[in-house]
Amino acid sequence: MGYSHNMSLVGAILIAYLHFSYAQNAPQDYVNAHNQARKEVGVGPVKWDAKLAKTAENEVNKLKTNCTMRNSTRFYENGENLAIGGGQFTGTDAVKLWISKKGNYNYKSNTCIHGSCVRYLQVVWKKTILIGCARVKCNNNDWLVICRYDPPGNIKGEKPY
């Protein structure tokens, strides 16, 4: 009984750890966070795309040494949002950070005020239908999150919704 009981306990702890480490970083978590913001402005939902997620994963792995916030060369091919955070910074935290810039957007003039809002605009871009995201722990222990969007947003002269 002792060995069996201990193995069951170890298994339960492992499952809890894996669930916690994946919590708010699963594909559906990214989709849900995006779709909540999109719903608030009357824009249709996005879906997860494994190909975009793979390109985002490739990019975060390139940047994890420096943990830099530079857009990739694929930025213009597929829209892209980046975020860096410490502690247990999750994918959902990154999306919430981008959405927090909503107040910087003036719909009437279609401009960003009091700072940047382009990352928020990409989240709610009406023509975007697919997303793929990735998260990596950088060498400095911060987390880097990248989401890719297809079709890309932030087209000059167009309103996001």
Short mmCIF file of C-alpha atoms in Angstrom, two decimals:
data_model
loop_
_atom_site.label_atom_id
_atom_site.label_comp_id
_atom_site.label_asym_id
_atom_site.label_seq_id
_atom_site.Cartn_x
_atom_site.Cartn_y
_atom_site.Cartn_z
CA MET A 1 0.00 0.00 0.00
CA GLY A 2 2.81 2.45 0.79
CA TYR A 3 4.43 2.28 -2.65
CA SER A 4 1.10 2.39 -4.50
CA HIS A 5 -0.16 5.28 -2.40
CA ASN A 6 3.06 7.26 -2.94
CA MET A 7 2.94 6.69 -6.71
CA SER A 8 -0.67 7.89 -6.80
CA LEU A 9 0.30 11.00 -4.87
CA VAL A 10 3.27 11.68 -7.17
CA GLY A 11 1.00 11.23 -10.19
CA ALA A 12 -1.58 13.65 -8.79
CA ILE A 13 1.10 16.24 -8.05
CA LEU A 14 2.54 15.87 -11.56
CA ILE A 15 -0.87 16.30 -13.16
CA ALA A 16 -1.58 19.39 -11.02
CA TYR A 17 1.82 20.87 -11.94
CA LEU A 18 1.29 20.26 -15.66
CA HIS A 19 -2.18 21.78 -15.48
CA PHE A 20 -0.85 24.85 -13.64
CA SER A 21 2.07 25.31 -16.02
CA TYR A 22 -0.25 25.11 -19.03
CA ALA A 23 -3.03 27.19 -17.42
CA GLN A 24 -3.68 30.42 -19.32
CA ASN A 25 -1.19 29.36 -21.99
CA ALA A 26 -3.25 26.80 -23.89
CA PRO A 27 -4.39 27.64 -27.42
CA GLN A 28 -7.99 28.07 -26.28
CA ASP A 29 -6.90 30.53 -23.56
CA TYR A 30 -5.33 32.80 -26.20
CA VAL A 31 -8.41 32.45 -28.43
CA ASN A 32 -10.82 33.17 -25.55
CA ALA A 33 -8.92 36.28 -24.45
CA HIS A 34 -8.85 37.63 -28.01
CA ASN A 35 -12.50 36.80 -28.66
CA GLN A 36 -13.69 38.52 -25.49
CA ALA A 37 -12.11 41.80 -26.65
CA ARG A 38 -13.40 41.29 -30.18
CA LYS A 39 -16.94 40.64 -28.92
CA GLU A 40 -16.88 43.92 -26.97
CA VAL A 41 -16.44 45.87 -30.24
CA GLY A 42 -18.77 43.71 -32.34
CA VAL A 43 -16.09 41.81 -34.26
CA GLY A 44 -16.34 38.11 -35.11
CA PRO A 45 -14.20 35.49 -33.41
CA VAL A 46 -10.75 34.24 -34.32
CA LYS A 47 -9.67 30.60 -34.50
CA TRP A 48 -6.40 28.90 -33.58
CA ASP A 49 -4.02 28.11 -36.42
CA ALA A 50 -1.23 25.57 -35.79
CA LYS A 51 0.91 26.93 -38.63
CA LEU A 52 0.87 30.46 -37.18
CA ALA A 53 1.60 29.02 -33.73
CA LYS A 54 4.63 27.19 -35.12
CA THR A 55 6.01 30.38 -36.70
CA ALA A 56 5.43 32.21 -33.39
CA GLU A 57 7.23 29.40 -31.55
CA ASN A 58 10.18 29.61 -33.95
CA GLU A 59 10.39 33.36 -33.36
CA VAL A 60 10.21 33.26 -29.54
CA ASN A 61 12.94 30.64 -29.51
CA LYS A 62 15.17 32.95 -31.58
CA LEU A 63 14.56 35.86 -29.18
CA LYS A 64 14.82 34.07 -25.82
CA THR A 65 18.54 34.72 -25.43
CA ASN A 66 18.07 38.50 -25.36
CA CYS A 67 14.31 38.52 -24.62
CA THR A 68 13.94 41.45 -26.99
CA MET A 69 10.79 43.12 -28.23
CA ARG A 70 11.64 43.32 -31.90
CA ASN A 71 9.14 42.41 -34.54
CA SER A 72 10.26 39.68 -36.87
CA THR A 73 10.78 40.04 -40.59
CA ARG A 74 7.49 38.12 -41.00
CA PHE A 75 5.67 40.99 -39.22
CA TYR A 76 4.31 42.35 -42.50
CA GLU A 77 3.36 38.91 -43.82
CA ASN A 78 1.41 38.04 -40.67
CA GLY A 79 0.47 40.57 -38.04
CA GLU A 80 2.39 40.14 -34.82
CA ASN A 81 2.10 41.17 -31.18
CA LEU A 82 4.86 40.77 -28.60
CA ALA A 83 4.92 41.09 -24.82
CA ILE A 84 7.48 40.49 -22.10
CA GLY A 85 6.71 39.95 -18.43
CA GLY A 86 8.26 38.59 -15.29
CA GLY A 87 7.05 36.19 -12.65
CA GLN A 88 4.40 33.83 -13.96
CA PHE A 89 3.50 36.06 -16.94
CA THR A 90 1.06 33.98 -18.99
CA GLY A 91 -0.22 34.12 -22.53
CA THR A 92 -3.51 35.43 -21.19
CA ASP A 93 -1.61 38.15 -19.32
CA ALA A 94 0.01 39.20 -22.60
CA VAL A 95 -3.34 39.47 -24.39
CA LYS A 96 -4.76 41.45 -21.45
CA LEU A 97 -1.76 43.80 -21.68
CA TRP A 98 -2.46 44.46 -25.37
CA ILE A 99 -6.17 44.95 -24.67
CA SER A 100 -5.35 47.42 -21.88
CA LYS A 101 -4.29 49.88 -24.61
CA LYS A 102 -7.90 50.19 -25.80
CA GLY A 103 -8.22 53.54 -24.03
CA ASN A 104 -5.44 54.92 -26.22
CA TYR A 105 -7.50 54.41 -29.38
CA ASN A 106 -9.74 57.17 -30.73
CA TYR A 107 -12.20 55.50 -33.09
CA LYS A 108 -13.54 58.75 -34.54
CA SER A 109 -10.11 59.95 -35.71
CA ASN A 110 -8.74 56.38 -36.10
CA THR A 111 -5.61 57.35 -34.18
CA CYS A 112 -3.70 56.29 -31.10
CA ILE A 113 -3.64 58.89 -28.34
CA HIS A 114 -1.52 59.05 -25.18
CA GLY A 115 0.77 56.28 -26.36
CA SER A 116 0.57 53.24 -28.51
CA CYS A 117 -2.50 51.20 -29.32
CA VAL A 118 -1.40 49.19 -32.38
CA ARG A 119 -1.15 45.95 -30.38
CA TYR A 120 -4.75 46.41 -29.19
CA LEU A 121 -5.87 47.17 -32.75
CA GLN A 122 -4.32 43.92 -33.97
CA VAL A 123 -6.29 41.96 -31.35
CA VAL A 124 -9.61 43.41 -32.57
CA TRP A 125 -8.83 43.77 -36.29
CA LYS A 126 -12.09 42.77 -38.02
CA LYS A 127 -10.47 41.02 -41.00
CA THR A 128 -8.22 38.82 -38.85
CA ILE A 129 -9.64 35.31 -38.54
CA LEU A 130 -6.67 33.17 -37.45
CA ILE A 131 -4.17 33.43 -34.59
CA GLY A 132 -1.26 31.38 -33.37
CA CYS A 133 0.77 32.17 -30.26
CA ALA A 134 3.79 30.93 -28.34
CA ARG A 135 5.46 31.63 -25.01
CA VAL A 136 9.01 30.97 -23.88
CA LYS A 137 11.03 31.58 -20.74
CA CYS A 138 13.99 33.78 -21.64
CA ASN A 139 17.51 33.40 -20.35
CA ASN A 140 16.89 36.32 -17.95
CA ASN A 141 13.84 34.46 -16.49
CA ASP A 142 11.29 36.81 -18.06
CA TRP A 143 8.59 35.37 -20.33
CA LEU A 144 8.22 36.36 -23.98
CA VAL A 145 4.88 35.91 -25.73
CA ILE A 146 4.29 36.31 -29.45
CA CYS A 147 0.98 36.03 -31.28
CA ARG A 148 0.70 35.97 -35.05
CA TYR A 149 -2.39 37.05 -36.99
CA ASP A 150 -3.80 36.26 -40.42
CA PRO A 151 -4.71 38.34 -42.23
CA PRO A 152 -2.65 41.03 -40.54
CA GLY A 153 -4.19 44.22 -39.21
CA ASN A 154 -3.12 47.82 -38.77
CA ILE A 155 -3.59 48.70 -42.42
CA LYS A 156 -3.02 52.43 -42.82
CA GLY A 157 -6.26 54.30 -43.49
CA GLU A 158 -8.52 51.40 -42.41
CA LYS A 159 -10.45 51.25 -39.18
CA PRO A 160 -10.08 48.06 -37.16
CA TYR A 161 -13.83 47.49 -36.78
#
